[in-house]
Structures are given as C-alpha cells and as structure tokens.
Coordinates of C-alpha atoms in Angstrom, one line a residue:
Chain A
M1 CA 50.0 -24.6 -2.1
E2 CA 48.1 -22.7 -5.0
T3 CA 46.2 -25.7 -5.4
G4 CA 44.9 -25.4 -2.3
S5 CA 44.8 -22.0 -2.1
S6 CA 42.7 -21.9 -5.6
S7 CA 40.5 -24.7 -3.0
E8 CA 40.1 -22.4 -0.2
T9 CA 38.4 -20.1 -2.8
L10 CA 36.0 -22.0 -4.2
L11 CA 35.3 -23.7 -1.0
N12 CA 35.0 -19.9 -0.1
L13 CA 32.8 -19.1 -3.1
D14 CA 30.5 -21.9 -2.4
S15 CA 29.4 -21.8 1.2
S16 CA 28.9 -17.3 -0.4
G17 CA 26.5 -19.2 -2.9
E18 CA 25.3 -21.0 0.8
S19 CA 24.9 -18.1 3.2
S20 CA 23.2 -15.3 0.3
S21 CA 20.9 -18.2 -1.5
T22 CA 19.9 -18.5 2.5
S23 CA 19.6 -15.2 2.7
L24 CA 17.1 -14.8 -0.1
D25 CA 15.3 -17.3 1.1
E26 CA 15.0 -15.1 3.8
Y27 CA 13.1 -12.7 1.7
V28 CA 11.0 -15.7 0.0
Q29 CA 9.3 -16.2 3.3
L30 CA 8.7 -13.0 3.9
Q31 CA 6.8 -12.6 1.1
R32 CA 4.9 -15.3 2.1
R33 CA 4.1 -14.0 5.2
I34 CA 3.5 -11.0 4.4
F35 CA 0.5 -12.2 1.2
H36 CA -0.5 -14.7 3.7
T37 CA -1.5 -12.0 6.3
T38 CA -3.0 -10.2 3.3
L39 CA -4.6 -12.9 2.1
I40 CA -6.3 -13.2 5.8
V41 CA -7.0 -9.6 6.6
S42 CA -8.9 -9.4 3.0
V43 CA -11.0 -12.6 3.9
F44 CA -11.7 -11.2 7.5
A45 CA -12.6 -7.9 5.9
V46 CA -14.6 -9.0 3.2
S47 CA -16.6 -11.7 5.1
I48 CA -17.4 -8.9 8.1
S49 CA -18.2 -6.3 5.0
A50 CA -20.5 -9.3 3.8
F51 CA -22.4 -9.4 6.8
F52 CA -23.0 -5.8 7.6
F53 CA -22.9 -4.1 4.1
P54 CA -24.9 -4.8 0.6
L55 CA -23.7 -7.2 -1.5
Q56 CA -21.9 -5.0 -4.3
T57 CA -19.7 -3.2 -1.2
S58 CA -18.6 -6.5 -0.4
I59 CA -17.3 -7.1 -3.8
S60 CA -15.7 -4.0 -3.7
L61 CA -14.0 -4.7 -1.3
L62 CA -12.9 -8.1 -3.1
V63 CA -11.9 -6.4 -6.0
G64 CA -10.0 -3.7 -4.3
A65 CA -8.1 -6.2 -1.8
L66 CA -7.5 -9.0 -4.5
S67 CA -5.6 -5.9 -6.2
G68 CA -4.0 -5.0 -3.6
V69 CA -2.4 -8.1 -3.3
L70 CA -1.7 -8.1 -7.2
Y71 CA 0.3 -4.7 -6.6
L72 CA 2.0 -5.4 -3.4
R73 CA 3.6 -9.1 -5.7
L74 CA 4.7 -6.4 -9.0
L75 CA 6.8 -4.7 -6.4
A76 CA 7.8 -7.7 -4.6
R77 CA 8.8 -9.1 -7.9
S78 CA 10.2 -6.0 -8.9
I79 CA 12.4 -5.7 -5.5
G80 CA 14.4 -8.6 -5.9
R81 CA 15.2 -7.9 -9.6
L82 CA 16.8 -5.0 -8.9
G83 CA 20.6 -4.9 -9.2
K84 CA 20.3 -8.4 -11.0
S85 CA 18.6 -7.7 -14.1
S86 CA 17.5 -4.2 -13.5
K87 CA 19.1 -1.0 -12.2
A88 CA 15.9 1.0 -10.5
V89 CA 12.6 -1.0 -9.1
S90 CA 10.3 -0.9 -12.0
K91 CA 7.1 1.7 -11.1
I92 CA 4.8 -1.5 -13.7
Q93 CA 3.1 -2.2 -10.6
L94 CA 1.7 1.5 -10.1
V95 CA -0.8 0.4 -13.6
I96 CA -2.9 -1.7 -10.9
P97 CA -4.3 1.3 -8.9
V98 CA -4.6 2.6 -12.4
L99 CA -6.7 -0.1 -14.0
L100 CA -8.5 -0.7 -10.5
L101 CA -10.1 3.3 -10.8
L102 CA -11.0 3.1 -14.6
A103 CA -12.8 -0.3 -13.1
V104 CA -14.3 2.0 -10.8
A105 CA -15.4 4.8 -12.6
K106 CA -16.5 2.3 -15.9
L107 CA -18.5 -0.4 -14.1
P108 CA -21.7 1.1 -12.2
Q109 CA -21.2 -2.9 -9.5
L110 CA -18.3 -1.0 -8.4
D111 CA -17.7 1.7 -5.3
L112 CA -15.1 3.6 -4.9
I113 CA -14.7 4.2 -1.4
P114 CA -15.4 0.1 -0.6
A115 CA -12.4 -0.4 -3.7
L116 CA -10.0 1.9 -2.3
L117 CA -10.3 0.3 1.4
G118 CA -10.0 -2.0 -0.7
F119 CA -6.5 -2.4 -1.8
L120 CA -5.4 -0.3 0.9
L121 CA -5.8 -4.0 3.0
Y122 CA -1.9 -4.8 2.2
K123 CA -0.6 -2.0 4.7
P124 CA -1.9 -3.7 8.2
S125 CA -0.5 -6.7 7.3
L126 CA 2.6 -4.9 6.8
I127 CA 2.7 -3.0 10.0
I128 CA 2.5 -6.6 11.7
Q129 CA 5.4 -7.3 9.8
S130 CA 7.8 -4.3 10.4
L131 CA 6.9 -4.7 14.1
L132 CA 7.1 -8.3 13.9
E133 CA 10.7 -7.6 12.2
S134 CA 11.9 -4.2 14.9
Chain B
M1 CA -19.5 20.2 -15.6
D2 CA -19.2 23.5 -16.4
S3 CA -15.3 24.5 -18.5
I4 CA -14.0 26.5 -15.2
T5 CA -14.4 22.7 -12.5
T6 CA -13.4 21.3 -15.5
A7 CA -9.8 23.0 -16.1
A8 CA -9.5 23.3 -12.2
S9 CA -10.0 19.3 -11.7
V10 CA -7.5 19.2 -14.8
V11 CA -5.0 21.2 -12.9
A12 CA -5.2 19.7 -9.9
A13 CA -5.1 16.3 -10.8
G14 CA -2.3 17.3 -12.8
L15 CA -0.9 19.0 -9.0
A16 CA -1.4 15.9 -7.4
V17 CA 0.2 13.5 -9.4
G18 CA 3.1 16.0 -9.4
L19 CA 3.6 16.7 -7.1
G20 CA 2.9 14.3 -4.5
A21 CA 5.2 11.7 -6.4
I22 CA 8.4 14.4 -6.1
G23 CA 9.2 13.3 -2.6
P24 CA 8.2 9.9 -2.2
G25 CA 11.2 10.2 -5.4
I26 CA 13.1 11.4 -3.7
G27 CA 13.4 8.8 -0.9
Q28 CA 12.8 5.7 -2.8
G29 CA 16.1 6.4 -5.1
S30 CA 18.6 6.7 -2.6
A31 CA 16.7 4.3 0.1
A32 CA 17.6 1.3 -2.9
Q33 CA 21.1 3.1 -3.1
G34 CA 21.4 2.4 -0.5
A35 CA 20.4 -1.5 -0.2
V36 CA 22.3 -2.0 -3.3
E37 CA 25.3 -0.8 -1.8
G38 CA 24.6 -3.1 1.5
I39 CA 24.2 -6.2 -0.4
A40 CA 27.1 -4.7 -2.3
R41 CA 29.2 -5.2 1.4
Q42 CA 27.9 -7.5 3.0
P43 CA 26.4 -10.3 0.2
E44 CA 25.6 -12.5 3.5
A45 CA 22.1 -10.3 4.8
E46 CA 20.9 -10.1 0.8
G47 CA 17.8 -11.8 2.0
K48 CA 17.0 -9.1 5.3
I49 CA 17.9 -6.2 2.9
R50 CA 15.8 -6.7 0.4
G51 CA 13.3 -7.9 2.5
T52 CA 13.4 -4.0 5.0
L53 CA 13.5 -2.6 1.0
L54 CA 10.0 -4.2 -0.1
L55 CA 8.8 -2.8 3.7
S56 CA 9.4 0.6 3.1
F57 CA 9.2 0.9 -0.2
A58 CA 5.6 -0.6 0.0
F59 CA 4.9 2.6 2.7
M60 CA 6.6 5.3 0.4
E61 CA 5.0 4.5 -2.7
S62 CA 1.5 4.5 -0.8
L63 CA 1.9 7.7 -1.2
T64 CA 2.1 8.3 -4.6
I65 CA -0.6 6.3 -5.7
Y66 CA -3.0 9.0 -2.8
G67 CA -1.5 11.3 -5.2
L68 CA -3.0 9.4 -7.6
V69 CA -6.1 8.4 -6.2
V70 CA -6.8 12.0 -5.5
A71 CA -5.9 12.8 -9.6
L72 CA -8.3 9.9 -10.9
V73 CA -11.2 10.4 -8.9
L74 CA -11.1 14.1 -9.8
L75 CA -10.9 13.0 -13.5
F76 CA -13.2 10.2 -13.6
A77 CA -15.2 10.3 -10.8
N78 CA -15.3 14.3 -10.1
P79 CA -17.6 14.6 -7.1
F80 CA -17.7 18.5 -8.1
A81 CA -20.1 17.9 -10.8
G82 CA -23.2 19.4 -12.0

C-alpha cells in the first residue's frame, strides 16, 4: 500500500516536473518570438533609414537596435533566474542604455536621437506580443 | 557652460533619475512578488507567469530608462551648454 502511494507520489512529481518544463518551454518560445519580431522590426527600420537618411543615422539606429536586443536578452535572463537563483530581478540590464549614451557622447560617428530610437525598437515587438497574448 | 547651468544640470539629472525610479521600483517590486507567489501556487503556469512578467517589466523599466536618458543627456550631451 505504502509502496503504491509512494510510487503514485513519484508519478505525480514526475508529471509536475514535466508540466513545469513544458511551461518553461512556453517562456523560452515567447522570448524567441519577441527577439525574432525585434530583429525583423530593426532590420525594417534600419533599411528604411538607410534609404531616406545619411549613413551615420542608419549606423546609429543599428547600434541602438542591437543594444536594445542585448538589453531585452539580459532582462529575460534576469527574469528567468527570479525565484531560482536570485530573490530579486537584477538591474544589470540598465548598464546597456548607460553604455549606449556614453558611446554616443564620446563617439562623433553616432547620433543621439537615432540611437535612442533604435534602442526603443524592442517596444513594437513587445506591444505586438502583448496584443497576441491577450 | 557657465556655473549656474552646470549646477542646474547636475541637480536636474539627479532628480530625473531619483524621482523617475520611484514609481517603476514600487511597481516592479509588487509585480515580482505577485509572480513568485503565483509560481509557488501554480508551478504548471510558470512559463506563462514569467512571460507576462517579462512583458510588464520591459514596459515598466522603460520609465526608468527615460529618466536615465534625460539625466545622461543633461550630463554628457547638454543642449543648454553654450
């Protein structure tokens, strides 16, 4: 009897672990969808700006978009760690906009406004994903 | 840049980051608390909860980033510097 109940418990644990890993797969897939949408939006915006604006603007937009993707990646990683290896969401991702602005201030090849707009290019993909989720 | 503009820029940069981080900080704390409680109660919904947390954190943290951008622009690329 006891053996039966312990094996049942084991089975339940196994099934809950399976459902947890399936659920985490869902999170990984959401991250992937957000990154793919961000990359598509970034490529679209950079190609449009390369057509209508000088090369310096496009490069600034590209640098900003890449730093936005990196920021989103770090944010997703720190949220993935929440509750497992850390009790709070780390703020390391905020270093990325600081470094971007310092690079814009120090390098004359980069413009401020396009770099900031490029950094915020992850927003449309987030809005699309939250609309799809609801 | 004259000294009054410099002083005003530094004070404004501090206020922009400090005041701009209060609201998102409180919001992120309560969101993370709710998410961890939700994961503890329903581990099978962990992926969905983390996904929602990622989206809400990205929106909330952008408010902090706006304050940070204003502060860094005032410090390193001040438009009022003569």
